[in-house]
Amino acid sequence: MKRVTQGLTLLGATGSIGASTLDVVARHPDRLHVFALTAHKAADALLALCLRHAPRYAVLSGQAEDAGLRRRYADAGCRSELLFGARALEQVAADAECDVLMAAIVGAAGLAPTLAGARAGKRLLLANKEALVMAGPYFMRAVRERGATLLPIDSEHNAVFQCLPQESGKASVASVRRILLTASGGPFRAAPLDQLSRVTPDQACAHPNWVMGRKISVDSATMMNKGLEVIEARWLFDVAPERIEVVIHPQSIVHSLVEFADGSTIAQLSNPDMRVPIAHALGFPERIESGARPLDLAAIGQLTFEHPDLQRFPCLGLAYAALRAGGTAPAVLNAANEVAVAAFLDGKLRYTAIPQVIEHALERMPAAPADSLEAVLEADRAARAAAGDGVAALMGRAA
Ligand code: NAD
Ligand code: MG
């Protein structure tokens, strides 16, 4: 009997996670078909993906209605229906024909469509960590109340999920003592501290082990990425912040570890290839082919671990502080980080000024309750303004 395939909506199809997802999906035509693909403005890249994967819908969320583009897609032989504007993201996320939603938009822009998928009770594959950082408790409530299935794509959280026992179809943390998130330490783990103020965007984006989008690459260099992941883990697994620790592991082979009450520690290992967690989540609870190279431990030889240095990585300390402050503080942290990273990538801000901009925004905006989406979005908006002032004050200034 022919199996009915599941429809996939892929938010952020033209990005790094988008490409890895489509690579895995193309290996499993008996399981999955592409229902909708979205991009922000990259019309040509999206058209190429539509010609290859023939989705029912293609969304350009950062473009207003454009008859010329519609014609260009049709003339190229694209049969997908083209939708414009951010609201179309929510439409394709919540559509009845979307069985699986991959949330792979970068940044705060991913929150509304990811939440729409949670509210529609989808099988939700979450790469967009910023959604959970901004609105963790609120987001998780929507997942619970609407019966959505949440599967982590971030490699560390996917690793933790794989290490946890499953009880009644859910990952259980009942016997967990600690979660240990691994971090590569990024390109500047061993660079002299007095040289950091001069690093360029290209140096910050040259990650030693992973190829990723530019924003998350800078976050990996500052270790804000790990800070965001601590907050993500706190809500995903409902574990207190004191029980989530970070350990630097430069080889990026052990993707995270869970320590249990009896002293056992379980880890998940693979080559650093996002197709592994993506295939895990697409196939779960079955295991399906990802295309990743098998692990050759003897060739790697050594796996090493060290404590993070908070003087080198102040963003990690800021993230823990925002998590402890609670309420809207993580949303402020996230928004200020996005503004600071964008300014750094634009050549307007020094690398070492990134944490200063974030600290300034956190100081200016004391934590308020984050009990509604409006409260979170308002904090996001105000934090962007505060961070913009911080960038203007620090622009060009020697650190
Ligand atoms: P990317 O920059 O390569 O791609 C981002 C995608 O989002 C693109 O398709 C882009 O068109 C779309 N997009 C950008 N701005 C948008 C906006 N304002 N509205 C709607 N769509 C928009 O990013 P990436 O590296 O693929 O990361 C995507 C998400 O996955 C991020 O949240 C990141 O933290 C997370 N993640 C990525 C990796 C990785 O290996 N790349 C690993 C773990 C988690
Ligand atoms: Mg990660």
XYZ file of C-alpha atoms and ligand atoms in Angstrom:
444
model
C 0.000 0.000 0.000
C 1.297 3.461 -0.852
C 1.982 5.543 2.229
C 0.360 9.035 2.366
C 3.162 11.595 2.572
C 3.241 14.426 5.111
C 3.092 18.054 3.972
C 5.974 20.253 5.131
C 5.892 24.001 5.556
C 9.435 25.337 5.680
C 9.727 28.841 7.119
C 13.126 30.277 6.115
C 13.678 27.955 3.142
C 16.513 30.004 1.620
C 18.651 29.893 4.772
C 21.218 27.452 6.066
C 18.722 25.311 8.032
C 16.347 25.584 5.071
C 18.956 24.054 2.731
C 19.782 21.225 5.154
C 16.080 20.491 5.630
C 15.403 20.281 1.897
C 18.416 18.000 1.507
C 16.969 15.539 4.060
C 13.411 15.850 2.719
C 14.582 15.025 -0.824
C 15.931 11.696 0.518
C 12.456 10.677 1.721
C 9.859 11.230 -1.008
C 7.922 8.273 0.414
C 7.395 10.178 3.709
C 7.334 13.887 2.969
C 6.331 16.417 0.349
C 6.943 20.149 0.395
C 3.701 22.064 0.955
C 5.041 25.626 1.397
C 8.389 27.418 1.200
C 9.087 30.905 2.515
C 11.835 33.504 2.126
C 12.036 37.127 3.196
C 13.248 38.922 0.058
C 15.363 36.407 -1.878
C 12.964 36.025 -4.819
C 15.434 34.302 -7.178
C 16.625 31.790 -4.590
C 13.032 30.980 -3.666
C 12.079 30.540 -7.324
C 14.915 28.046 -7.806
C 13.695 26.054 -4.770
C 10.114 26.133 -6.058
C 11.185 24.735 -9.422
C 12.962 21.881 -7.659
C 10.425 21.064 -4.907
C 7.102 22.213 -6.439
C 5.369 23.470 -3.263
C 1.706 24.463 -3.316
C 2.644 27.894 -1.863
C 5.700 30.155 -2.052
C 5.838 33.123 0.327
C 7.934 36.278 0.080
C 7.298 37.803 3.495
C 9.394 40.930 3.015
C 7.809 41.967 -0.298
C 4.573 43.779 -1.047
C 2.293 42.388 -3.775
C 4.253 42.498 -7.052
C 2.599 41.541 -10.351
C 5.945 41.596 -12.162
C 7.365 38.941 -9.827
C 4.241 36.838 -10.196
C 4.751 36.906 -13.988
C 8.450 36.111 -13.639
C 7.657 33.023 -11.537
C 4.993 31.868 -14.020
C 7.235 32.470 -17.044
C 9.953 30.373 -15.411
C 7.480 27.475 -15.192
C 6.719 27.789 -11.458
C 3.267 26.406 -10.593
C 3.359 27.430 -6.906
C 0.951 30.107 -5.728
C 2.986 33.156 -4.730
C 1.944 35.000 -1.541
C 3.362 38.296 -0.264
C 3.782 39.831 3.208
C 4.394 38.628 6.757
C 0.783 37.507 7.409
C 1.165 34.848 4.714
C 3.758 33.141 6.954
C 1.075 32.532 9.582
C -1.315 31.332 6.890
C 0.996 28.610 5.540
C 2.098 27.635 9.085
C -1.468 27.029 10.246
C -2.907 25.601 6.984
C -4.725 22.268 7.393
C -2.454 20.711 4.741
C 0.691 21.511 6.725
C 1.444 18.418 8.838
C 4.995 19.362 9.785
C 6.237 22.908 10.357
C 9.968 23.660 10.238
C 10.516 27.025 11.955
C 13.833 28.218 10.493
C 13.425 31.975 10.178
C 16.241 33.859 11.904
C 15.444 36.232 14.762
C 12.349 37.734 16.370
C 10.532 37.725 13.006
C 10.049 33.979 13.496
C 7.927 34.332 16.639
C 4.481 35.088 15.155
C 4.430 32.352 12.455
C 5.999 29.770 14.779
C 3.399 30.563 17.407
C 0.686 30.273 14.742
C 1.913 26.730 14.064
C 1.878 25.903 17.797
C -1.657 27.265 18.115
C -2.743 25.124 15.163
C -1.416 22.038 17.020
C 1.234 21.180 14.418
C 4.203 18.886 14.626
C 6.628 21.738 15.167
C 10.359 21.469 14.434
C 11.960 24.424 16.176
C 15.211 25.925 14.873
C 14.141 29.530 15.565
C 15.430 29.650 19.157
C 14.672 33.369 19.394
C 10.915 32.590 19.572
C 11.416 30.599 22.766
C 13.891 33.116 24.214
C 11.406 35.955 23.751
C 8.226 34.260 24.845
C 9.176 30.943 26.493
C 6.373 30.405 29.061
C 3.728 31.865 26.766
C 4.914 29.789 23.814
C 5.084 26.541 25.812
C 1.555 27.117 27.121
C 0.286 27.370 23.528
C 2.101 24.120 22.675
C 0.510 22.308 25.659
C -2.983 23.712 25.284
C -3.205 23.118 21.528
C -1.590 19.673 21.590
C 1.329 20.620 19.330
C 4.352 18.305 19.234
C 7.555 20.260 19.764
C 10.812 18.746 18.487
C 14.053 20.702 18.949
C 16.333 21.248 15.948
C 19.066 23.240 17.690
C 21.751 20.533 17.831
C 22.293 20.849 21.611
C 18.590 20.652 22.458
C 18.039 17.879 19.984
C 20.906 16.039 21.707
C 19.355 16.586 25.162
C 15.997 15.398 23.827
C 17.652 12.241 22.503
C 19.311 11.590 25.901
C 16.095 11.940 27.924
C 13.816 9.000 28.654
C 10.422 9.095 26.931
C 7.414 8.774 29.241
C 3.934 8.661 27.679
C 5.312 10.100 24.453
C 7.094 13.006 26.189
C 10.723 13.573 27.165
C 10.939 13.332 30.972
C 13.340 15.337 33.156
C 12.159 13.755 36.421
C 15.529 12.127 37.188
C 17.775 14.789 35.623
C 20.403 16.425 37.841
C 22.043 18.680 35.248
C 21.890 19.523 31.574
C 25.286 20.296 30.047
C 25.133 22.289 26.823
C 28.307 22.093 24.769
C 29.734 25.099 22.909
C 32.575 25.183 20.418
C 33.939 28.480 21.773
C 33.800 29.900 18.239
C 36.646 31.436 16.237
C 38.009 33.592 19.119
C 38.217 30.973 21.885
C 41.965 31.388 22.119
C 42.539 34.806 20.482
C 44.365 37.427 22.596
C 41.705 39.494 24.421
C 43.277 42.814 23.396
C 42.803 41.977 19.705
C 39.052 41.347 19.913
C 38.078 44.985 19.411
C 39.535 44.820 15.890
C 37.925 41.632 14.574
C 35.954 41.949 11.322
C 32.526 40.510 10.436
C 34.130 37.952 8.108
C 36.463 36.760 10.865
C 33.537 36.489 13.297
C 31.504 34.499 10.742
C 34.306 32.020 10.024
C 33.113 29.353 12.452
C 35.623 26.543 12.995
C 33.091 23.644 12.741
C 29.680 24.755 11.468
C 28.517 26.613 8.352
C 25.558 28.784 9.414
C 23.773 32.051 8.682
C 25.711 35.228 9.555
C 23.663 36.256 12.592
C 24.007 32.942 14.418
C 27.684 32.799 13.413
C 28.360 36.102 15.219
C 26.276 34.838 18.164
C 28.518 31.762 18.274
C 31.643 33.926 18.340
C 30.318 36.027 21.274
C 28.713 32.951 22.877
C 25.398 34.810 22.978
C 24.235 31.806 20.973
C 24.916 29.612 24.021
C 23.223 32.169 26.266
C 20.115 32.057 24.059
C 20.331 28.258 24.163
C 20.431 28.194 27.984
C 17.171 30.176 27.943
C 15.778 27.917 25.212
C 16.622 24.804 27.273
C 15.043 26.292 30.405
C 11.633 26.494 28.683
C 11.866 23.509 26.344
C 12.676 21.059 29.130
C 11.225 22.941 32.127
C 14.511 22.799 34.037
C 15.639 25.508 36.505
C 18.491 27.757 35.248
C 20.861 26.551 38.023
C 20.688 23.068 36.531
C 21.749 24.166 33.034
C 25.499 24.506 32.537
C 27.736 25.272 29.585
C 30.955 23.471 28.758
C 33.294 24.374 25.905
C 34.051 21.496 23.575
C 36.036 22.779 20.589
C 35.600 19.682 18.385
C 31.745 19.973 18.234
C 31.271 16.208 18.291
C 29.451 15.827 21.626
C 26.332 17.923 21.078
C 25.203 17.992 24.721
C 24.941 15.792 27.807
C 22.419 14.946 30.506
C 23.483 13.932 34.017
C 21.012 11.807 35.958
C 20.387 11.350 39.707
C 22.426 8.135 39.829
C 25.564 9.851 38.482
C 25.230 8.510 34.927
C 25.823 11.005 32.144
C 24.416 10.348 28.662
C 25.632 12.247 25.599
C 24.727 12.371 21.909
C 27.560 12.433 19.354
C 27.773 12.980 15.620
C 29.781 14.921 13.085
C 28.744 18.604 13.134
C 26.049 18.444 10.444
C 22.584 19.921 11.022
C 21.059 17.200 8.861
C 21.453 14.864 11.864
C 19.047 16.694 14.228
C 16.799 17.572 11.276
C 16.494 13.915 10.218
C 15.963 12.917 13.858
C 13.040 15.306 14.208
C 11.548 14.579 10.770
C 11.606 10.832 11.403
C 10.862 10.740 15.156
C 10.228 8.245 16.687
C 11.743 6.362 13.746
C 15.362 6.869 12.624
C 15.802 7.938 9.009
C 18.813 8.523 6.736
C 20.277 12.057 7.006
C 23.140 11.997 4.506
C 25.654 12.912 7.239
C 29.072 11.267 7.253
C 29.410 8.561 9.912
C 31.530 9.436 12.927
C 35.114 8.180 12.925
C 36.235 8.646 16.538
C 39.695 7.203 15.993
C 40.333 9.747 13.208
C 39.203 12.589 15.527
C 41.473 11.215 18.251
C 40.704 13.651 21.057
C 37.589 15.179 22.558
C 38.400 18.017 24.969
C 36.340 20.109 27.409
C 36.901 23.349 29.318
C 34.979 25.929 31.367
C 33.852 29.102 29.533
C 35.674 32.306 30.526
C 33.043 34.986 31.249
C 35.551 37.785 30.751
C 36.092 36.629 27.166
C 32.384 35.869 26.675
C 30.410 38.534 28.627
C 27.292 37.812 26.514
C 26.928 34.448 28.233
C 26.772 36.147 31.653
C 24.245 38.685 30.322
C 21.976 35.871 29.127
C 22.019 34.129 32.529
C 21.273 37.491 34.178
C 18.305 38.093 31.847
C 16.971 34.612 32.537
C 17.204 35.221 36.295
C 15.505 38.632 35.933
C 12.662 36.874 34.071
C 9.574 38.468 32.469
C 10.461 40.571 29.447
C 14.241 40.612 30.169
C 15.083 37.744 27.752
C 13.073 39.481 24.987
C 15.055 42.683 25.664
C 18.318 40.724 25.595
C 17.373 39.104 22.292
C 16.240 42.327 20.597
C 19.291 44.307 21.739
C 21.529 41.484 20.548
C 19.876 41.490 17.099
C 20.380 45.249 16.786
C 23.994 45.093 17.980
C 24.888 42.141 15.723
C 23.292 43.808 12.685
C 25.296 46.998 13.418
C 28.481 44.951 13.764
C 27.806 43.102 10.481
C 27.199 46.505 8.827
C 30.608 47.703 10.002
C 29.067 50.315 12.330
C 29.959 48.784 15.692
C 33.037 47.145 17.110
C 32.809 43.491 18.058
C 33.573 44.255 21.720
C 30.775 46.849 21.839
C 28.086 44.172 21.224
C 27.751 43.242 24.938
C 27.877 46.923 25.905
C 24.825 47.678 23.744
C 22.946 44.735 25.277
C 23.866 45.681 28.843
C 22.770 49.266 28.207
C 19.351 48.080 26.924
C 18.880 45.691 29.887
C 19.717 48.506 32.326
C 17.343 50.943 30.640
C 14.454 48.464 30.582
C 13.701 46.729 33.890
C 11.926 43.351 33.501
C 8.136 43.572 33.251
C 5.628 40.671 33.178
C 5.666 38.813 29.839
C 2.165 37.389 30.106
C 0.875 38.259 26.642
C 2.241 38.344 23.113
C 1.618 42.108 23.055
C 3.790 42.610 26.178
C 6.617 40.619 24.564
C 6.378 42.447 21.246
C 6.260 45.824 23.024
C 9.422 44.918 24.985
C 11.050 43.837 21.714
C 10.155 47.160 20.086
C 11.308 49.322 23.010
C 14.547 47.312 23.380
C 15.352 47.872 19.688
C 14.975 51.625 20.229
C 17.166 51.531 23.362
C 19.773 49.406 21.599
C 19.694 51.745 18.581
C 20.565 54.633 20.954
C 23.326 52.486 22.427
C 24.748 51.756 18.981
C 24.639 55.464 18.058
C 26.488 56.370 21.276
C 29.173 53.733 20.753
C 29.568 53.909 16.965
C 33.149 54.142 15.894
C 34.350 54.607 19.477
C 37.417 52.630 20.490
C 36.459 49.849 22.901
P 19.907 32.160 7.652
O 20.249 33.587 7.816
O 20.809 31.288 6.852
O 18.436 32.027 7.017
C 17.355 32.753 7.534
C 16.075 32.498 6.760
O 15.055 33.338 7.345
C 16.151 32.869 5.278
O 15.321 31.991 4.533
C 15.559 34.287 5.235
O 14.929 34.604 4.000
C 14.525 34.215 6.336
N 14.311 35.531 6.986
C 15.286 36.418 7.357
N 14.710 37.504 7.928
C 13.386 37.297 7.884
C 12.271 38.090 8.294
N 12.410 39.299 8.864
N 11.035 37.575 8.096
C 10.849 36.349 7.516
N 11.868 35.566 7.102
C 13.129 36.039 7.293
O 19.723 31.567 9.137
P 20.017 30.079 9.658
O 21.443 29.959 10.030
O 19.378 29.086 8.749
O 19.218 30.100 11.048
C 17.800 30.024 11.102
C 17.359 29.808 12.552
O 17.859 28.532 12.982
C 17.944 30.836 13.537
O 16.997 31.085 14.533
C 19.145 30.126 14.133
O 19.435 30.556 15.447
C 18.652 28.680 14.149
N 19.729 27.681 14.103
C 20.562 27.622 13.028
C 21.586 26.675 12.986
C 22.485 26.562 11.788
O 23.312 25.651 11.764
N 22.394 27.414 10.797
C 21.766 25.815 14.077
C 20.901 25.903 15.161
C 19.870 26.841 15.171
Mg 22.958 25.242 18.761
